[in-house]
Amino acid sequence: MLVAGVDVGNATTEVALARLVAGQPPEHLSVTRGPTTGAKGTAESAQGVLDLIDRASRRLGETPTRILLADLHPVETGLRELAAGSEEDLGGVGIARPVSATPSGVGAAAGQLIDLAELVGDPLPLPVIPIVGLIDFDVAATALNAARTAGWQLVAIIVAGDDGVLIGNRVDPALPIVDEVADTDELPRGAWAAVEVAPLGATVVQLADPLRLAVLLSLDPTRARGARNAARALLGHRAGIAVRREASGGTTEQEQPRLATLTDGSTRAIDISTTPPGVGDVVAIEGIDANLIDAFWSALPEAIDDAALSLRLRQRRAVGLAVLARRDDRALEQALAESFAGEVVVVAAETAAAVAGASTTPGAGHAPIVIDMGGGTVDLHVQIGDHDVAVATAGAGLLVDRICGAILGIDPLRAEQAKRHPSVHVETPFILRHEDGSRTFLTSPAPPQSVAHLCITERQDGSLDALESDLAPEVWSRLRRAAKRTIIAGNLRRAITAAGGLPRGELAVLVGGCAEDAEIVSEVSLALADLDLAIARGDVLGQHGPRAAVAIGLVLLHAETL
Amino acid sequence: MSAPSVVLASTDVGLIRLVAAAFEEEAVPLQILAEPISARAAAVRSPLGIGLAVDGTELVVALSTGLDGTYLRGPLDDARLLGRAAARLAARRPLGAFAG
């Protein structure tokens, strides 16, 4: 009998074809892999299974008569940035954060905003900050110099185009000038404003300090507290503009985090400052209609040694959430049964199948501890003597993708590549700097869009995927590893606690897609170092590496029943 | 020893003004050569290995290294942007709009 062991994961579906004859070991014929279509366990996921079976059958020249499935529970993974939905009152201070890489001058100054065209006639008896629109820099510089000669007190300049240094060189190189200010038309002429340009390599200091900002904008002391949001928003920028507006309280309407209800009836906010409880302790989550098995959440990782970056990440209040739900509708089975000519059989739980598959790793014998790290869950199976425990925890590779995507500002599919492959910084068209600080020389130039960018390496065509992120490769590498540590290793710790601990000195075999990631394997090994385990990567049937453990395991378990 | 600079080969005053403005804004030195040479030849003359020159109706940014040497090209109307990209290339900053 030809059978197809099928593992429908949250990210990947695997099909193992094998020939079974009663009383004989299975003849394993092939393993085929593809992306899961639709959500795991739904009728939509059947299409991916059937496509893979069709592909494998054509290659073999024979169609299986029986599909072997595991008992499935899907995981929903998402990420929510709570700050994105918040209405932040800047306490009567308007701000602009120009992205210009080349402002001119250094320092902070305050004055009244005025159009360049208005710098005529008798000068105003107060400092002014002219606004220069999209005009030629020589024309602008001539007008500004004429105004200075006439007695206007120019303390800073705001420029719409990329002409800050050009104008500074022709007027006063010391004068703070911010350029590439996109919305100069919206700056209220006549309003009191402050401009700051930090020295090269530094960030604004005065505008980022609520008291100094209040002094520059001549706000009374009661409004200084209200300026804190504006000051915080300018933190970490090389240049900034702050404009005094009508007084307001500086309060913030923050989007509220979802509440998780725990088994004891208490609630816990799913926020960046809270940690998820133990496995199975969440029974309900606001806005999620599902029969929960487990829930896990994680904030963006902290940037060690970089307070400004840590603050930037924290201010987004981004929380990745993974929810493992019980699925009793048998939708995948039914969909397969309707479309497949043969039988569809549910053989065992996923963890039991993973143990059977992992145990085919050469040298493993019977694997007493199997850790299956997939897209949706980290599953722990312990089978030592009478001690037989299986724990499935929500949150694995897909949640790492979400967190990595949020850090880099890219979609989860691209983040999946960024998670797996090392990054480089393209210093020049011919020089790449790697995550460990080493450099390599290219024989043909890197594409222009990659120059001075963080790039993902190891695309199939050998090209570099340039990211907009301004992170250095070594910083990104640390954040990426921290995400893997928090989610995969952290979740594994939860599973171990739920399983009642692990015996010291035993063999633990890692399987699943995440076990192909050397960084995850090393993070897991570090996290479990105190348990003194022999941690090894699975090599299913000695030829599939850590993949296909469940699909092969289903075949093995079913063979035992014949 | 030559000062580190990018070389623009041109006699077109208008073009030189636009490219020079881009280099001044980026604080990158630019050397003008009034010779009818290619961007690649200008790049070979540049201590930074980057050259610019007009090729027909386009402005070309070339490198002194590599098989071809042409790195960026675009219409003369975009001379300021191409100049900025060339200056940023020398300064190792993201090239911006003309990076393709």
XYZ file of C-alpha atoms in Angstrom:
662
model
C 0.000 0.000 0.000
C 1.342 3.442 -0.940
C 0.652 6.047 1.776
C 1.243 9.771 2.140
C 2.230 11.003 5.581
C 1.089 14.626 5.620
C 2.270 17.357 7.998
C 0.316 20.565 7.540
C 2.254 23.204 9.419
C 1.380 26.835 9.967
C 3.956 27.841 7.354
C 4.968 24.690 5.451
C 3.253 21.481 4.351
C 5.304 18.292 3.958
C 4.279 15.057 2.286
C 6.210 11.798 2.791
C 5.376 8.976 0.388
C 6.114 5.432 1.550
C 5.198 1.874 0.659
C 3.856 -0.195 3.548
C 3.740 -3.947 3.739
C 2.488 -5.605 6.912
C 5.312 -6.989 9.019
C 8.027 -5.157 7.095
C 9.696 -1.815 7.701
C 8.302 1.034 5.558
C 9.981 1.761 2.235
C 10.399 5.557 2.321
C 10.189 6.923 -1.202
C 10.143 10.722 -1.135
C 9.552 13.897 0.856
C 7.954 16.890 -0.860
C 7.558 20.324 0.686
C 5.596 23.493 -0.137
C 3.970 26.490 1.524
C 0.744 25.818 3.434
C -2.248 27.122 1.517
C -4.695 28.929 3.800
C -4.692 28.527 7.547
C -3.544 25.232 9.010
C -6.387 22.749 9.405
C -8.859 24.659 7.231
C -10.425 23.376 4.014
C -8.172 25.826 2.128
C -5.073 24.022 3.408
C -6.235 20.852 1.597
C -5.299 22.313 -1.780
C -1.626 22.542 -0.854
C -1.694 18.927 0.363
C -3.293 17.663 -2.834
C -0.866 19.648 -4.996
C 2.117 18.149 -3.168
C 0.694 14.629 -3.393
C 0.074 15.156 -7.095
C 3.626 16.404 -7.611
C 5.142 13.474 -5.692
C 2.878 10.938 -7.425
C 3.829 12.142 -10.904
C 7.480 11.823 -10.000
C 6.934 8.301 -8.675
C 4.436 7.229 -11.357
C 2.029 5.965 -8.715
C -0.667 7.546 -6.515
C -1.048 6.853 -2.774
C -4.232 5.199 -1.578
C -4.171 6.552 1.954
C -3.447 9.991 3.453
C -2.106 9.938 7.001
C -2.800 13.070 9.038
C -1.893 14.287 12.515
C -4.403 15.736 14.909
C -4.083 19.443 14.116
C -4.400 22.627 16.093
C -3.754 25.873 14.242
C -1.902 28.937 15.474
C -2.863 32.492 14.621
C 0.068 34.895 14.707
C -0.184 38.665 14.488
C 1.494 41.883 15.519
C -0.134 45.051 16.732
C 1.558 48.412 17.218
C -0.431 50.090 19.947
C 1.274 53.458 19.425
C 0.116 53.542 15.789
C -3.486 53.972 16.914
C -2.717 56.461 19.667
C -3.697 60.103 19.399
C -0.786 61.947 20.942
C -1.390 65.505 22.097
C 1.902 67.356 21.778
C 0.902 69.885 24.390
C 0.473 72.793 22.017
C 3.785 72.198 20.231
C 3.905 71.361 16.547
C 6.951 69.465 15.393
C 8.752 68.542 12.197
C 11.519 65.998 11.865
C 13.358 66.632 8.597
C 15.086 63.584 7.171
C 17.881 65.606 5.596
C 21.335 64.095 5.885
C 22.914 67.470 5.234
C 21.589 70.275 7.438
C 23.896 73.260 7.885
C 25.383 74.901 10.959
C 25.041 73.763 14.552
C 22.967 74.863 17.523
C 19.469 75.791 18.613
C 17.648 79.082 18.188
C 14.127 80.451 18.470
C 12.335 83.123 16.492
C 9.233 84.072 14.582
C 8.489 82.137 11.394
C 8.442 84.367 8.353
C 8.337 83.844 4.585
C 11.510 84.746 2.735
C 9.441 87.097 0.592
C 8.418 89.029 3.726
C 11.992 89.956 4.643
C 11.600 93.438 3.162
C 11.144 96.900 4.611
C 11.913 97.718 8.235
C 13.142 94.705 10.144
C 10.996 93.281 12.943
C 12.430 93.953 16.428
C 12.745 90.249 17.212
C 14.629 87.211 15.945
C 13.138 85.559 12.874
C 13.365 82.174 11.166
C 12.856 82.607 7.418
C 11.146 79.840 5.432
C 12.701 79.293 2.006
C 10.489 77.549 -0.561
C 11.602 75.657 -3.655
C 13.671 78.441 -5.261
C 17.238 78.592 -6.557
C 19.780 78.611 -3.734
C 21.695 81.624 -5.137
C 18.483 83.663 -5.319
C 17.573 82.645 -1.764
C 21.067 83.434 -0.427
C 21.054 86.888 -2.058
C 17.696 87.715 -0.447
C 18.802 86.423 2.962
C 22.069 88.395 2.873
C 20.189 91.537 1.872
C 17.829 91.064 4.812
C 20.736 90.652 7.233
C 22.364 93.799 5.892
C 19.070 95.605 6.418
C 19.080 94.593 10.097
C 16.860 91.485 10.199
C 17.964 89.085 12.969
C 18.112 85.720 11.221
C 18.690 83.069 13.898
C 17.918 79.958 11.844
C 16.547 79.049 8.416
C 14.062 76.437 7.229
C 14.525 75.277 3.622
C 12.149 73.181 1.522
C 14.746 71.835 -0.922
C 18.036 70.024 -0.434
C 19.956 73.302 -0.301
C 20.825 73.779 3.381
C 24.602 73.647 3.017
C 24.532 75.682 -0.223
C 22.583 78.467 1.460
C 24.644 78.211 4.658
C 27.890 78.579 2.704
C 26.566 81.775 1.091
C 24.951 83.295 4.198
C 26.544 82.007 7.420
C 27.969 78.485 7.815
C 27.340 78.623 11.587
C 23.622 79.403 11.301
C 21.372 76.374 12.015
C 19.628 75.534 8.738
C 17.323 72.556 8.310
C 16.519 71.524 4.756
C 14.361 68.993 2.913
C 11.405 70.104 5.049
C 8.535 68.681 3.030
C 5.661 70.648 4.509
C 6.986 74.216 4.670
C 3.617 75.487 3.372
C 1.974 74.200 6.532
C 4.306 76.017 8.932
C 2.254 78.871 10.441
C 3.830 82.175 9.464
C 4.011 84.525 12.458
C 4.206 81.659 14.975
C 7.098 81.348 17.416
C 9.360 78.412 16.607
C 12.632 76.770 17.534
C 15.137 75.051 15.266
C 18.024 72.839 16.273
C 20.798 71.208 14.282
C 23.041 68.801 16.171
C 26.727 68.294 15.342
C 27.567 65.479 12.931
C 26.957 62.112 14.537
C 24.893 63.601 17.376
C 21.179 64.172 17.952
C 19.184 67.176 19.121
C 19.562 67.964 22.808
C 17.656 71.170 23.495
C 14.474 70.312 21.590
C 14.474 66.848 23.148
C 14.466 68.319 26.670
C 10.940 69.447 27.671
C 12.182 72.264 29.912
C 14.673 73.628 27.352
C 12.013 73.290 24.666
C 9.570 75.237 26.827
C 12.156 77.986 27.398
C 12.968 78.222 23.677
C 9.269 78.446 22.821
C 8.589 80.840 25.749
C 6.013 78.466 27.214
C 5.043 79.143 30.806
C 6.137 76.505 33.342
C 2.704 74.891 33.459
C 2.980 74.084 29.751
C 6.476 72.604 30.016
C 5.034 69.320 31.223
C 2.666 69.281 28.268
C 5.645 69.591 25.903
C 7.044 66.234 26.954
C 5.467 64.322 24.074
C 6.882 66.777 21.531
C 10.341 66.576 23.128
C 10.201 62.789 23.145
C 9.149 62.725 19.487
C 12.265 64.689 18.532
C 14.620 62.504 20.524
C 17.191 60.728 18.386
C 16.975 63.093 15.383
C 19.884 65.097 13.962
C 17.684 68.156 13.322
C 14.248 69.312 14.348
C 11.699 72.099 14.279
C 9.219 72.895 17.063
C 6.409 75.439 16.689
C 4.341 76.972 19.498
C 0.628 76.467 18.985
C -2.498 76.942 21.087
C -2.106 75.625 24.618
C -3.350 72.119 25.339
C -2.864 69.628 28.126
C -0.379 67.262 26.544
C -2.492 64.260 27.396
C -2.394 61.182 25.231
C -5.289 59.027 24.084
C -3.526 55.688 23.967
C -4.914 52.629 22.298
C -5.624 50.116 25.007
C -4.018 46.699 24.877
C -6.136 43.575 24.657
C -6.859 41.786 27.895
C -6.124 38.115 28.400
C -8.273 36.234 30.904
C -6.374 33.644 32.894
C -7.570 30.353 34.371
C -7.903 31.940 37.838
C -10.258 34.599 36.466
C -7.739 37.425 36.627
C -6.826 39.488 33.575
C -3.479 40.511 32.124
C -2.884 43.225 29.519
C -1.154 42.004 26.360
C 1.350 44.836 26.304
C 5.076 45.458 26.049
C 5.488 45.594 29.815
C 3.782 42.285 30.622
C 4.956 38.722 30.192
C 2.793 35.835 29.051
C 1.732 33.396 31.762
C 2.429 29.666 31.797
C 1.326 27.262 29.083
C -2.444 26.922 28.975
C -3.063 29.657 31.547
C -4.840 31.971 29.106
C -8.445 30.918 28.592
C -9.710 33.887 26.596
C -8.462 36.985 24.812
C -10.523 40.052 24.064
C -11.611 40.080 20.435
C -10.587 36.484 19.719
C -13.384 33.944 19.434
C -11.582 30.620 19.857
C -11.177 27.699 22.190
C -7.646 28.501 23.383
C -4.938 25.985 24.174
C -2.182 28.547 24.688
C -1.265 32.181 24.040
C 2.128 33.850 23.986
C 3.198 37.408 23.316
C 6.421 39.304 22.904
C 7.484 42.943 22.583
C 10.203 44.122 20.212
C 13.613 43.289 21.690
C 15.677 45.885 23.499
C 18.788 47.279 21.861
C 21.549 46.737 24.379
C 23.971 49.693 24.578
C 21.750 51.939 22.464
C 19.259 53.857 24.566
C 17.949 55.960 21.672
C 17.182 52.898 19.539
C 15.637 51.106 22.506
C 13.371 54.079 23.111
C 12.409 54.239 19.423
C 11.452 50.567 19.478
C 9.647 50.834 22.799
C 7.658 53.915 21.786
C 5.930 51.887 19.082
C 4.397 49.619 21.721
C 4.501 46.733 19.269
C 3.370 43.369 20.580
C 3.499 40.122 18.635
C 0.824 37.651 19.689
C 0.479 33.946 18.895
C -2.646 32.027 19.802
C -3.013 28.233 19.661
C -6.649 27.209 19.357
C -8.461 23.906 19.537
C -9.960 22.968 16.186
C -12.735 20.410 16.239
C -14.405 20.959 12.873
C -12.185 18.461 10.979
C -12.389 20.781 7.977
C -9.097 19.597 6.441
C -10.033 15.939 6.763
C -13.414 16.543 5.179
C -11.967 18.608 2.340
C -9.350 15.934 1.620
C -11.914 13.145 1.823
C -14.077 14.921 -0.759
C -11.223 15.421 -3.231
C -8.980 12.418 -2.643
C -9.871 9.048 -4.154
C -8.434 7.022 -1.264
C -8.819 7.023 2.513
C -7.938 9.829 4.946
C -6.804 8.635 8.384
C -5.889 10.643 11.481
C -3.000 8.658 12.919
C -1.728 10.467 16.035
C -1.009 13.761 17.710
C 1.696 15.881 16.071
C 4.092 15.504 18.977
C 3.887 11.691 18.921
C 4.585 11.699 15.197
C 7.508 14.105 15.714
C 9.038 11.711 18.255
C 8.731 8.778 15.856
C 10.284 10.799 13.031
C 13.050 12.311 15.175
C 13.984 8.844 16.425
C 15.112 7.933 12.898
C 18.060 10.306 13.342
C 21.195 8.149 13.051
C 22.600 7.456 16.497
C 19.531 8.709 18.351
C 17.893 5.340 19.022
C 14.600 6.170 20.688
C 14.705 9.963 21.161
C 13.526 10.524 24.740
C 13.130 14.304 24.385
C 11.986 15.822 21.107
C 11.666 19.564 20.602
C 9.715 20.395 17.449
C 10.201 24.063 16.555
C 7.945 24.895 13.642
C 6.229 27.954 12.234
C 3.426 28.194 14.765
C 4.392 26.232 17.864
C 7.256 24.959 19.943
C 6.285 21.414 20.912
C 8.031 19.447 23.615
C 7.627 15.719 23.875
C 9.218 13.816 26.758
C 8.997 10.037 26.779
C 11.190 8.437 29.429
C 9.922 5.243 31.023
C 6.463 5.981 32.389
C 7.018 9.691 32.041
C 5.200 10.596 28.802
C 4.327 14.263 28.439
C 3.561 16.390 25.390
C 3.299 20.179 25.564
C 2.456 22.471 22.632
C 3.108 26.183 23.048
C 1.923 29.017 20.821
C 4.560 31.171 19.131
C 7.530 30.064 17.060
C 9.036 30.879 13.660
C 6.120 32.946 12.364
C 6.123 35.106 15.486
C 9.864 35.680 15.046
C 9.052 36.758 11.458
C 6.516 39.282 12.763
C 8.930 40.744 15.276
C 11.802 40.897 12.743
C 9.464 42.474 10.186
C 8.417 45.143 12.687
C 12.033 45.976 13.533
C 13.029 46.303 9.869
C 9.739 47.732 8.574
C 9.164 44.909 6.085
C 6.406 42.351 5.493
C 6.587 38.939 7.213
C 7.540 37.087 4.004
C 10.611 39.283 3.506
C 11.263 39.137 7.233
C 11.407 35.346 6.972
C 14.427 35.755 4.686
C 15.935 38.446 6.921
C 15.548 36.105 9.878
C 17.370 33.232 8.207
C 20.178 34.913 6.331
C 23.021 37.082 7.558
C 23.000 40.750 6.671
C 25.685 43.036 5.313
C 26.217 46.762 5.028
C 27.272 47.790 1.536
C 29.978 50.321 2.316
C 30.986 50.987 -1.276
C 29.974 49.255 -4.528
C 32.845 46.846 -3.905
C 33.059 46.463 -0.129
C 30.643 44.604 2.150
C 30.814 44.819 5.934
C 29.528 41.731 7.702
C 27.784 41.274 11.048
C 31.047 40.387 12.777
C 32.778 43.515 11.458
C 34.771 41.678 8.787
C 34.803 42.952 5.213
C 34.795 41.296 1.820
C 35.598 42.697 -1.598
C 33.239 42.166 -4.544
C 34.517 41.501 -8.035
C 31.500 43.212 -9.636
C 29.822 46.255 -8.088
C 26.797 45.986 -5.818
C 23.685 47.648 -7.305
C 23.264 51.381 -6.594
C 20.135 50.914 -4.470
C 22.124 48.768 -2.041
C 24.946 51.270 -1.400
C 25.095 52.408 2.249
C 22.126 50.157 3.057
C 21.607 47.174 5.305
C 21.007 44.244 2.938
C 19.830 40.669 3.280
C 22.218 38.229 1.642
C 21.829 34.801 0.074
C 18.927 35.448 -2.258
C 18.575 32.573 -4.702
C 19.910 34.701 -7.576
C 22.806 35.915 -5.449
C 21.578 39.521 -5.343
C 21.325 41.708 -2.267
C 17.938 42.757 -0.860
C 18.391 46.373 0.272
C 16.369 47.398 3.315
C 15.342 50.922 4.281
C 16.370 50.309 7.872
C 19.285 52.403 9.141
C 20.439 49.655 11.516
C 24.060 48.541 11.374
C 24.453 44.808 10.615
C 25.896 44.106 14.046
C 22.933 45.846 15.735
C 20.373 44.055 13.564
C 22.129 40.764 14.254
C 21.808 41.295 18.016
C 18.121 42.256 17.747
C 17.406 39.253 15.502
C 19.065 36.864 17.915
C 17.262 38.462 20.850
C 13.917 37.877 19.109
C 14.796 34.224 18.555
C 15.940 33.874 22.159
C 12.821 35.502 23.608
C 10.337 33.632 21.459
C 11.777 30.198 20.700
C 14.022 29.634 23.699
C 11.616 31.515 26.013
C 8.688 29.464 24.845
C 10.657 26.257 25.218
C 11.326 27.229 28.832
C 7.573 27.625 29.338
C 7.048 24.179 27.823
C 9.685 22.628 30.090
C 8.045 24.185 33.128
C 4.662 22.862 32.004
C 6.178 19.403 31.485
C 7.484 19.413 35.049
C 11.129 19.783 34.106
C 13.569 17.630 32.162
C 15.967 14.959 33.418
C 19.612 16.067 33.345
C 22.041 14.463 30.951
C 19.368 13.178 28.528
C 19.381 13.483 24.750
C 17.155 16.187 23.249
C 16.606 16.135 19.483
C 15.600 19.352 17.721
C 13.359 19.066 14.677
C 11.137 21.395 12.621
C 11.894 24.280 10.299
C 13.429 26.433 13.048
C 15.958 23.685 13.776
C 17.518 24.472 10.379
C 18.445 27.895 11.754
C 21.862 27.641 13.415
C 21.204 30.792 15.467
C 18.049 29.286 16.948
C 19.857 26.042 17.726
C 22.608 27.942 19.532
C 20.091 30.133 21.415
C 18.183 27.032 22.519
C 21.412 25.323 23.562
C 22.404 28.388 25.604
C 18.955 28.678 27.183
C 19.027 25.033 28.261
C 22.688 24.942 29.311
C 21.747 24.623 32.991
C 19.877 21.371 32.267
C 23.048 19.671 30.998
C 21.250 18.081 28.044
C 22.849 16.553 24.980
C 21.180 18.790 22.379
C 21.397 17.514 18.820
C 19.823 18.557 15.559
C 17.607 15.878 14.070
C 18.450 14.226 10.761
C 15.264 12.395 9.840
C 16.016 9.064 8.127
C 19.601 10.289 7.964
C 18.796 12.362 4.894
C 16.194 15.083 5.569
C 17.900 17.063 8.281
C 15.489 18.300 10.977
C 12.585 18.564 8.496
C 9.764 16.080 7.790
C 9.834 14.481 11.265
C 6.041 14.567 11.603
C 5.312 13.360 8.056
C 7.775 10.461 8.355
C 6.617 9.779 11.926
C 3.009 9.401 10.762
C 4.138 6.775 8.260
C 6.088 4.898 10.950
C 3.251 4.986 13.486
C 0.722 3.845 10.914
C 3.000 0.990 9.808
C 2.975 -0.335 13.373
C -0.818 -0.747 13.202
C -0.851 -2.896 10.050
C 49.435 63.582 -4.071
C 46.049 64.551 -5.541
C 43.285 65.673 -3.161
C 40.497 63.089 -2.934
C 37.808 64.199 -5.340
C 35.295 63.020 -7.919
C 35.987 64.161 -11.497
C 33.390 65.727 -13.801
C 34.487 65.989 -17.433
C 32.451 68.782 -19.015
C 32.553 72.291 -20.442
C 28.805 72.863 -20.123
C 28.482 75.711 -17.604
C 24.864 74.942 -16.748
C 25.589 71.268 -16.159
C 28.688 72.062 -14.106
C 26.663 74.423 -11.880
C 24.050 71.745 -11.149
C 26.545 68.961 -10.448
C 28.803 71.265 -8.416
C 25.813 72.361 -6.302
C 25.027 68.742 -5.515
C 28.631 68.106 -4.467
C 28.783 71.264 -2.358
C 25.557 70.285 -0.582
C 26.999 66.867 0.216
C 30.370 68.419 1.163
C 32.241 66.183 -1.276
C 35.121 67.629 -3.357
C 34.572 67.834 -7.113
C 37.219 68.452 -9.749
C 36.191 69.782 -13.179
C 38.105 68.647 -16.263
C 37.422 70.592 -19.453
C 38.286 67.604 -21.625
C 36.080 65.508 -23.925
C 36.608 62.212 -22.132
C 34.239 59.463 -21.060
C 32.921 59.050 -17.534
C 35.080 55.949 -17.206
C 38.170 57.932 -18.193
C 37.158 60.658 -15.721
C 36.788 58.014 -13.034
C 40.289 56.723 -13.750
C 41.543 60.297 -13.241
C 39.621 60.607 -9.947
C 41.503 59.742 -6.749
C 38.143 58.434 -5.477
C 37.611 56.330 -8.603
C 34.330 58.045 -9.533
C 33.798 60.097 -12.692
C 30.962 61.871 -14.481
C 30.602 62.840 -18.126
C 27.915 63.376 -20.725
C 27.187 60.498 -23.099
C 24.791 61.702 -25.809
C 21.701 62.963 -23.999
C 22.594 61.356 -20.702
C 24.856 62.046 -17.781
C 26.865 58.986 -16.765
C 28.404 58.175 -13.397
C 31.219 55.658 -13.782
C 33.603 53.767 -11.549
C 37.272 53.250 -12.323
C 36.938 49.606 -11.306
C 34.710 46.838 -12.597
C 34.275 45.408 -16.061
C 32.188 48.177 -17.590
C 32.546 51.027 -15.172
C 29.162 52.663 -15.879
C 27.327 52.715 -12.578
C 24.454 55.175 -13.038
C 23.042 57.097 -15.964
C 20.104 59.397 -16.527
C 18.810 62.358 -18.533
C 20.681 65.667 -18.349
C 17.597 67.236 -16.760
C 18.380 65.132 -13.690
C 21.980 66.355 -13.431
C 21.486 67.667 -9.881
C 20.080 64.328 -8.701
C 22.756 62.307 -10.500
C 25.401 64.626 -9.065
C 23.952 64.048 -5.613
C 24.019 60.290 -6.125
C 27.657 60.454 -7.269
C 28.611 62.613 -4.277
C 26.828 60.272 -1.893
C 28.546 57.328 -3.516
C 31.855 58.942 -2.615
C 30.597 59.806 0.890
C 29.145 56.304 1.395
C 25.639 57.548 2.005
C 22.419 56.065 0.533
C 22.166 57.372 -3.024
C 18.520 58.427 -2.812
C 16.282 59.099 -5.795
C 18.754 58.027 -8.461
C 19.682 54.708 -6.955
C 17.270 52.910 -9.303
